[in-house]
PDB file of N, CA and C in Angstrom:
ATOM      1  N   MET A   1     -17.625 -32.401 -16.578  1.00 88.00           N
ATOM      2  CA  MET A   1     -17.985 -30.997 -16.510  1.00 88.00           C
ATOM      3  C   MET A   1     -16.741 -30.138 -16.794  1.00 88.00           C
ATOM      4  N   PRO A   2     -16.845 -29.142 -17.672  1.00 93.00           N
ATOM      5  CA  PRO A   2     -15.664 -28.346 -18.007  1.00 93.00           C
ATOM      6  C   PRO A   2     -15.238 -27.420 -16.868  1.00 93.00           C
ATOM      7  N   LYS A   3     -13.980 -27.020 -16.941  1.00 93.00           N
ATOM      8  CA  LYS A   3     -13.466 -26.079 -15.949  1.00 93.00           C
ATOM      9  C   LYS A   3     -14.098 -24.709 -16.156  1.00 93.00           C
ATOM     10  N   ILE A   4     -14.167 -23.935 -15.081  1.00 94.00           N
ATOM     11  CA  ILE A   4     -14.701 -22.567 -15.161  1.00 94.00           C
ATOM     12  C   ILE A   4     -13.521 -21.639 -15.425  1.00 94.00           C
ATOM     13  N   LYS A   5     -13.674 -20.718 -16.355  1.00 95.00           N
ATOM     14  CA  LYS A   5     -12.609 -19.760 -16.626  1.00 95.00           C
ATOM     15  C   LYS A   5     -12.542 -18.724 -15.515  1.00 95.00           C
ATOM     16  N   THR A   6     -11.326 -18.376 -15.123  1.00 97.00           N
ATOM     17  CA  THR A   6     -11.091 -17.339 -14.120  1.00 97.00           C
ATOM     18  C   THR A   6     -11.149 -15.976 -14.789  1.00 97.00           C
ATOM     19  N   HIS A   7     -11.817 -15.041 -14.142  1.00 97.00           N
ATOM     20  CA  HIS A   7     -11.854 -13.663 -14.625  1.00 97.00           C
ATOM     21  C   HIS A   7     -10.517 -13.033 -14.261  1.00 97.00           C
ATOM     22  N   ARG A   8      -9.664 -12.818 -15.261  1.00 97.00           N
ATOM     23  CA  ARG A   8      -8.274 -12.438 -15.000  1.00 97.00           C
ATOM     24  C   ARG A   8      -8.123 -11.089 -14.302  1.00 97.00           C
ATOM     25  N   ALA A   9      -8.986 -10.132 -14.622  1.00 97.00           N
ATOM     26  CA  ALA A   9      -8.904  -8.822 -13.967  1.00 97.00           C
ATOM     27  C   ALA A   9      -9.183  -8.959 -12.478  1.00 97.00           C
ATOM     28  N   SER A  10     -10.148  -9.803 -12.131  1.00 97.00           N
ATOM     29  CA  SER A  10     -10.484 -10.027 -10.726  1.00 97.00           C
ATOM     30  C   SER A  10      -9.368 -10.778 -10.001  1.00 97.00           C
ATOM     31  N   ALA A  11      -8.751 -11.711 -10.690  1.00 97.00           N
ATOM     32  CA  ALA A  11      -7.676 -12.500 -10.094  1.00 97.00           C
ATOM     33  C   ALA A  11      -6.492 -11.618  -9.702  1.00 97.00           C
ATOM     34  N   LYS A  12      -6.279 -10.539 -10.458  1.00 96.00           N
ATOM     35  CA  LYS A  12      -5.178  -9.619 -10.157  1.00 96.00           C
ATOM     36  C   LYS A  12      -5.522  -8.658  -9.015  1.00 96.00           C
ATOM     37  N   ARG A  13      -6.796  -8.416  -8.785  1.00 96.00           N
ATOM     38  CA  ARG A  13      -7.213  -7.425  -7.797  1.00 96.00           C
ATOM     39  C   ARG A  13      -7.549  -7.989  -6.422  1.00 96.00           C
ATOM     40  N   PHE A  14      -7.942  -9.257  -6.355  1.00 97.00           N
ATOM     41  CA  PHE A  14      -8.440  -9.827  -5.103  1.00 97.00           C
ATOM     42  C   PHE A  14      -7.645 -11.054  -4.684  1.00 97.00           C
ATOM     43  N   LYS A  15      -7.542 -11.227  -3.365  1.00 97.00           N
ATOM     44  CA  LYS A  15      -6.926 -12.420  -2.788  1.00 97.00           C
ATOM     45  C   LYS A  15      -7.938 -13.010  -1.807  1.00 97.00           C
ATOM     46  N   VAL A  16      -7.912 -14.340  -1.677  1.00 96.00           N
ATOM     47  CA  VAL A  16      -8.797 -15.010  -0.728  1.00 96.00           C
ATOM     48  C   VAL A  16      -7.964 -15.403   0.483  1.00 96.00           C
ATOM     49  N   THR A  17      -8.430 -15.031   1.681  1.00 96.00           N
ATOM     50  CA  THR A  17      -7.708 -15.357   2.906  1.00 96.00           C
ATOM     51  C   THR A  17      -7.997 -16.796   3.313  1.00 96.00           C
ATOM     52  N   LYS A  18      -7.318 -17.265   4.349  1.00 95.00           N
ATOM     53  CA  LYS A  18      -7.487 -18.626   4.848  1.00 95.00           C
ATOM     54  C   LYS A  18      -8.922 -18.878   5.318  1.00 95.00           C
ATOM     55  N   ASN A  19      -9.543 -17.847   5.880  1.00 95.00           N
ATOM     56  CA  ASN A  19     -10.921 -17.983   6.377  1.00 95.00           C
ATOM     57  C   ASN A  19     -11.970 -17.758   5.298  1.00 95.00           C
ATOM     58  N   GLY A  20     -11.523 -17.478   4.055  1.00 94.00           N
ATOM     59  CA  GLY A  20     -12.458 -17.326   2.952  1.00 94.00           C
ATOM     60  C   GLY A  20     -12.928 -15.900   2.708  1.00 94.00           C
ATOM     61  N   LYS A  21     -12.329 -14.932   3.425  1.00 96.00           N
ATOM     62  CA  LYS A  21     -12.678 -13.528   3.176  1.00 96.00           C
ATOM     63  C   LYS A  21     -11.942 -13.046   1.930  1.00 96.00           C
ATOM     64  N   ILE A  22     -12.491 -12.013   1.297  1.00 97.00           N
ATOM     65  CA  ILE A  22     -11.874 -11.434   0.103  1.00 97.00           C
ATOM     66  C   ILE A  22     -11.109 -10.179   0.509  1.00 97.00           C
ATOM     67  N   LYS A  23      -9.796 -10.194   0.258  1.00 97.00           N
ATOM     68  CA  LYS A  23      -8.933  -9.075   0.604  1.00 97.00           C
ATOM     69  C   LYS A  23      -8.712  -8.230  -0.641  1.00 97.00           C
ATOM     70  N   MET A  24      -8.723  -6.907  -0.485  1.00 97.00           N
ATOM     71  CA  MET A  24      -8.559  -6.025  -1.639  1.00 97.00           C
ATOM     72  C   MET A  24      -7.915  -4.712  -1.198  1.00 97.00           C
ATOM     73  N   LYS A  25      -7.571  -3.895  -2.171  1.00 96.00           N
ATOM     74  CA  LYS A  25      -7.038  -2.564  -1.880  1.00 96.00           C
ATOM     75  C   LYS A  25      -8.170  -1.553  -1.906  1.00 96.00           C
ATOM     76  N   HIS A  26      -7.953  -0.426  -1.240  1.00 96.00           N
ATOM     77  CA  HIS A  26      -8.925   0.665  -1.286  1.00 96.00           C
ATOM     78  C   HIS A  26      -8.894   1.347  -2.653  1.00 96.00           C
ATOM     79  N   ALA A  27     -10.005   1.910  -3.031  1.00 95.00           N
ATOM     80  CA  ALA A  27     -10.083   2.679  -4.272  1.00 95.00           C
ATOM     81  C   ALA A  27      -9.668   4.135  -4.003  1.00 95.00           C
ATOM     82  N   TYR A  28      -9.605   4.941  -5.041  1.00 95.00           N
ATOM     83  CA  TYR A  28      -9.330   6.398  -4.959  1.00 95.00           C
ATOM     84  C   TYR A  28      -7.913   6.717  -4.487  1.00 95.00           C
ATOM     85  N   LYS A  29      -6.935   5.886  -4.850  1.00 95.00           N
ATOM     86  CA  LYS A  29      -5.566   6.141  -4.411  1.00 95.00           C
ATOM     87  C   LYS A  29      -4.613   6.290  -5.588  1.00 95.00           C
ATOM     88  N   SER A  30      -5.137   6.344  -6.817  1.00 94.00           N
ATOM     89  CA  SER A  30      -4.238   6.314  -7.969  1.00 94.00           C
ATOM     90  C   SER A  30      -3.883   7.690  -8.537  1.00 94.00           C
ATOM     91  N   HIS A  31      -4.822   8.620  -8.589  1.00 95.00           N
ATOM     92  CA  HIS A  31      -4.512   9.939  -9.151  1.00 95.00           C
ATOM     93  C   HIS A  31      -5.417  10.990  -8.520  1.00 95.00           C
ATOM     94  N   ILE A  32      -5.167  12.250  -8.872  1.00 96.00           N
ATOM     95  CA  ILE A  32      -5.817  13.429  -8.260  1.00 96.00           C
ATOM     96  C   ILE A  32      -5.669  13.363  -6.734  1.00 96.00           C
ATOM     97  N   LEU A  33      -4.397  13.280  -6.305  1.00 97.00           N
ATOM     98  CA  LEU A  33      -4.121  13.100  -4.882  1.00 97.00           C
ATOM     99  C   LEU A  33      -3.885  14.415  -4.150  1.00 97.00           C
ATOM    100  N   ASN A  34      -3.712  15.510  -4.893  1.00 97.00           N
ATOM    101  CA  ASN A  34      -3.377  16.771  -4.215  1.00 97.00           C
ATOM    102  C   ASN A  34      -4.559  17.372  -3.460  1.00 97.00           C
ATOM    103  N   LYS A  35      -5.787  17.061  -3.858  1.00 96.00           N
ATOM    104  CA  LYS A  35      -6.937  17.604  -3.124  1.00 96.00           C
ATOM    105  C   LYS A  35      -7.349  16.728  -1.943  1.00 96.00           C
ATOM    106  N   LYS A  36      -6.772  15.526  -1.844  1.00 97.00           N
ATOM    107  CA  LYS A  36      -7.099  14.628  -0.735  1.00 97.00           C
ATOM    108  C   LYS A  36      -6.140  14.886   0.420  1.00 97.00           C
ATOM    109  N   SER A  37      -6.648  14.812   1.623  1.00 97.00           N
ATOM    110  CA  SER A  37      -5.822  15.101   2.793  1.00 97.00           C
ATOM    111  C   SER A  37      -4.813  13.976   3.018  1.00 97.00           C
ATOM    112  N   THR A  38      -3.753  14.307   3.744  1.00 97.00           N
ATOM    113  CA  THR A  38      -2.712  13.325   4.048  1.00 97.00           C
ATOM    114  C   THR A  38      -3.291  12.174   4.854  1.00 97.00           C
ATOM    115  N   LYS A  39      -4.172  12.495   5.777  1.00 98.00           N
ATOM    116  CA  LYS A  39      -4.804  11.463   6.609  1.00 98.00           C
ATOM    117  C   LYS A  39      -5.603  10.482   5.759  1.00 98.00           C
ATOM    118  N   ARG A  40      -6.357  11.029   4.815  1.00 97.00           N
ATOM    119  CA  ARG A  40      -7.187  10.196   3.952  1.00 97.00           C
ATOM    120  C   ARG A  40      -6.324   9.275   3.086  1.00 97.00           C
ATOM    121  N   LYS A  41      -5.237   9.829   2.523  1.00 97.00           N
ATOM    122  CA  LYS A  41      -4.347   9.042   1.680  1.00 97.00           C
ATOM    123  C   LYS A  41      -3.654   7.945   2.488  1.00 97.00           C
ATOM    124  N   ARG A  42      -3.279   8.256   3.708  1.00 97.00           N
ATOM    125  CA  ARG A  42      -2.625   7.284   4.587  1.00 97.00           C
ATOM    126  C   ARG A  42      -3.563   6.125   4.917  1.00 97.00           C
ATOM    127  N   GLN A  43      -4.840   6.441   5.153  1.00 97.00           N
ATOM    128  CA  GLN A  43      -5.813   5.395   5.472  1.00 97.00           C
ATOM    129  C   GLN A  43      -6.147   4.535   4.249  1.00 97.00           C
ATOM    130  N   LEU A  44      -6.046   5.122   3.062  1.00 97.00           N
ATOM    131  CA  LEU A  44      -6.322   4.371   1.838  1.00 97.00           C
ATOM    132  C   LEU A  44      -5.217   3.366   1.506  1.00 97.00           C
ATOM    133  N   ARG A  45      -4.033   3.533   2.114  1.00 96.00           N
ATOM    134  CA  ARG A  45      -2.930   2.600   1.882  1.00 96.00           C
ATOM    135  C   ARG A  45      -3.237   1.207   2.414  1.00 96.00           C
ATOM    136  N   LYS A  46      -3.978   1.153   3.493  1.00 96.00           N
ATOM    137  CA  LYS A  46      -4.273  -0.127   4.135  1.00 96.00           C
ATOM    138  C   LYS A  46      -5.210  -0.957   3.273  1.00 96.00           C
ATOM    139  N   GLY A  47      -5.142  -2.256   3.470  1.00 96.00           N
ATOM    140  CA  GLY A  47      -6.024  -3.165   2.754  1.00 96.00           C
ATOM    141  C   GLY A  47      -7.436  -3.111   3.308  1.00 96.00           C
ATOM    142  N   ALA A  48      -8.350  -3.773   2.624  1.00 97.00           N
ATOM    143  CA  ALA A  48      -9.741  -3.807   3.059  1.00 97.00           C
ATOM    144  C   ALA A  48     -10.317  -5.176   2.723  1.00 97.00           C
ATOM    145  N   TYR A  49     -11.459  -5.478   3.308  1.00 97.00           N
ATOM    146  CA  TYR A  49     -12.176  -6.705   3.003  1.00 97.00           C
ATOM    147  C   TYR A  49     -13.460  -6.363   2.275  1.00 97.00           C
ATOM    148  N   ALA A  50     -13.809  -7.174   1.292  1.00 97.00           N
ATOM    149  CA  ALA A  50     -15.064  -6.975   0.559  1.00 97.00           C
ATOM    150  C   ALA A  50     -16.227  -7.368   1.464  1.00 97.00           C
ATOM    151  N   CYS A  51     -17.348  -6.649   1.337  1.00 96.00           N
ATOM    152  CA  CYS A  51     -18.531  -6.990   2.118  1.00 96.00           C
ATOM    153  C   CYS A  51     -19.088  -8.325   1.620  1.00 96.00           C
ATOM    154  N   ASP A  52     -19.924  -8.951   2.426  1.00 95.00           N
ATOM    155  CA  ASP A  52     -20.424 -10.297   2.118  1.00 95.00           C
ATOM    156  C   ASP A  52     -21.180 -10.361   0.794  1.00 95.00           C
ATOM    157  N   ALA A  53     -21.950  -9.314   0.487  1.00 95.00           N
ATOM    158  CA  ALA A  53     -22.726  -9.296  -0.757  1.00 95.00           C
ATOM    159  C   ALA A  53     -21.804  -9.303  -1.974  1.00 95.00           C
ATOM    160  N   ASN A  54     -20.742  -8.498  -1.933  1.00 96.00           N
ATOM    161  CA  ASN A  54     -19.790  -8.449  -3.051  1.00 96.00           C
ATOM    162  C   ASN A  54     -18.895  -9.679  -3.073  1.00 96.00           C
ATOM    163  N   ALA A  55     -18.556 -10.207  -1.912  1.00 96.00           N
ATOM    164  CA  ALA A  55     -17.657 -11.357  -1.822  1.00 96.00           C
ATOM    165  C   ALA A  55     -18.234 -12.568  -2.533  1.00 96.00           C
ATOM    166  N   LYS A  56     -19.530 -12.736  -2.447  1.00 96.00           N
ATOM    167  CA  LYS A  56     -20.201 -13.868  -3.090  1.00 96.00           C
ATOM    168  C   LYS A  56     -19.994 -13.835  -4.611  1.00 96.00           C
ATOM    169  N   VAL A  57     -20.105 -12.642  -5.191  1.00 97.00           N
ATOM    170  CA  VAL A  57     -19.923 -12.461  -6.641  1.00 97.00           C
ATOM    171  C   VAL A  57     -18.455 -12.650  -7.015  1.00 97.00           C
ATOM    172  N   ILE A  58     -17.552 -12.090  -6.211  1.00 97.00           N
ATOM    173  CA  ILE A  58     -16.119 -12.155  -6.497  1.00 97.00           C
ATOM    174  C   ILE A  58     -15.628 -13.603  -6.466  1.00 97.00           C
ATOM    175  N   LYS A  59     -16.141 -14.383  -5.529  1.00 96.00           N
ATOM    176  CA  LYS A  59     -15.722 -15.786  -5.426  1.00 96.00           C
ATOM    177  C   LYS A  59     -16.091 -16.594  -6.664  1.00 96.00           C
ATOM    178  N   LYS A  60     -17.173 -16.221  -7.321  1.00 96.00           N
ATOM    179  CA  LYS A  60     -17.557 -16.897  -8.565  1.00 96.00           C
ATOM    180  C   LYS A  60     -16.608 -16.523  -9.703  1.00 96.00           C
ATOM    181  N   LEU A  61     -16.048 -15.309  -9.646  1.00 96.00           N
ATOM    182  CA  LEU A  61     -15.127 -14.855 -10.687  1.00 96.00           C
ATOM    183  C   LEU A  61     -13.751 -15.476 -10.555  1.00 96.00           C
ATOM    184  N   ILE A  62     -13.367 -15.818  -9.315  1.00 96.00           N
ATOM    185  CA  ILE A  62     -12.037 -16.421  -9.085  1.00 96.00           C
ATOM    186  C   ILE A  62     -12.204 -17.781  -8.386  1.00 96.00           C
ATOM    187  N   PRO A  63     -12.705 -18.778  -9.093  1.00 95.00           N
ATOM    188  CA  PRO A  63     -13.036 -20.051  -8.454  1.00 95.00           C
ATOM    189  C   PRO A  63     -11.852 -20.861  -7.942  1.00 95.00           C
ATOM    190  N   TYR A  64     -10.671 -20.708  -8.527  1.00 93.00           N
ATOM    191  CA  TYR A  64      -9.532 -21.551  -8.152  1.00 93.00           C
ATOM    192  C   TYR A  64      -8.496 -20.829  -7.326  1.00 93.00           C
ATOM    193  N   LYS A  65      -8.838 -19.679  -6.762  1.00 90.00           N
ATOM    194  CA  LYS A  65      -7.872 -18.920  -5.966  1.00 90.00           C
ATOM    195  C   LYS A  65      -7.930 -19.301  -4.528  1.00 90.00           C
TER     196      LYS A  65
END
């Protein structure tokens, strides 16, 4: 059976934790930051986990991570 190709864009954006959760960064932190409050920007700095429905799809995109 041939190897599955890794989706390279996904491999750069997501990490798999030891327990199998998908770790990612928050969205909306790259530009147009002047209208967002300091509190909101500070909270967006922290990492996040993908929900179970999305995690299932992401794991198929990055099979060897």
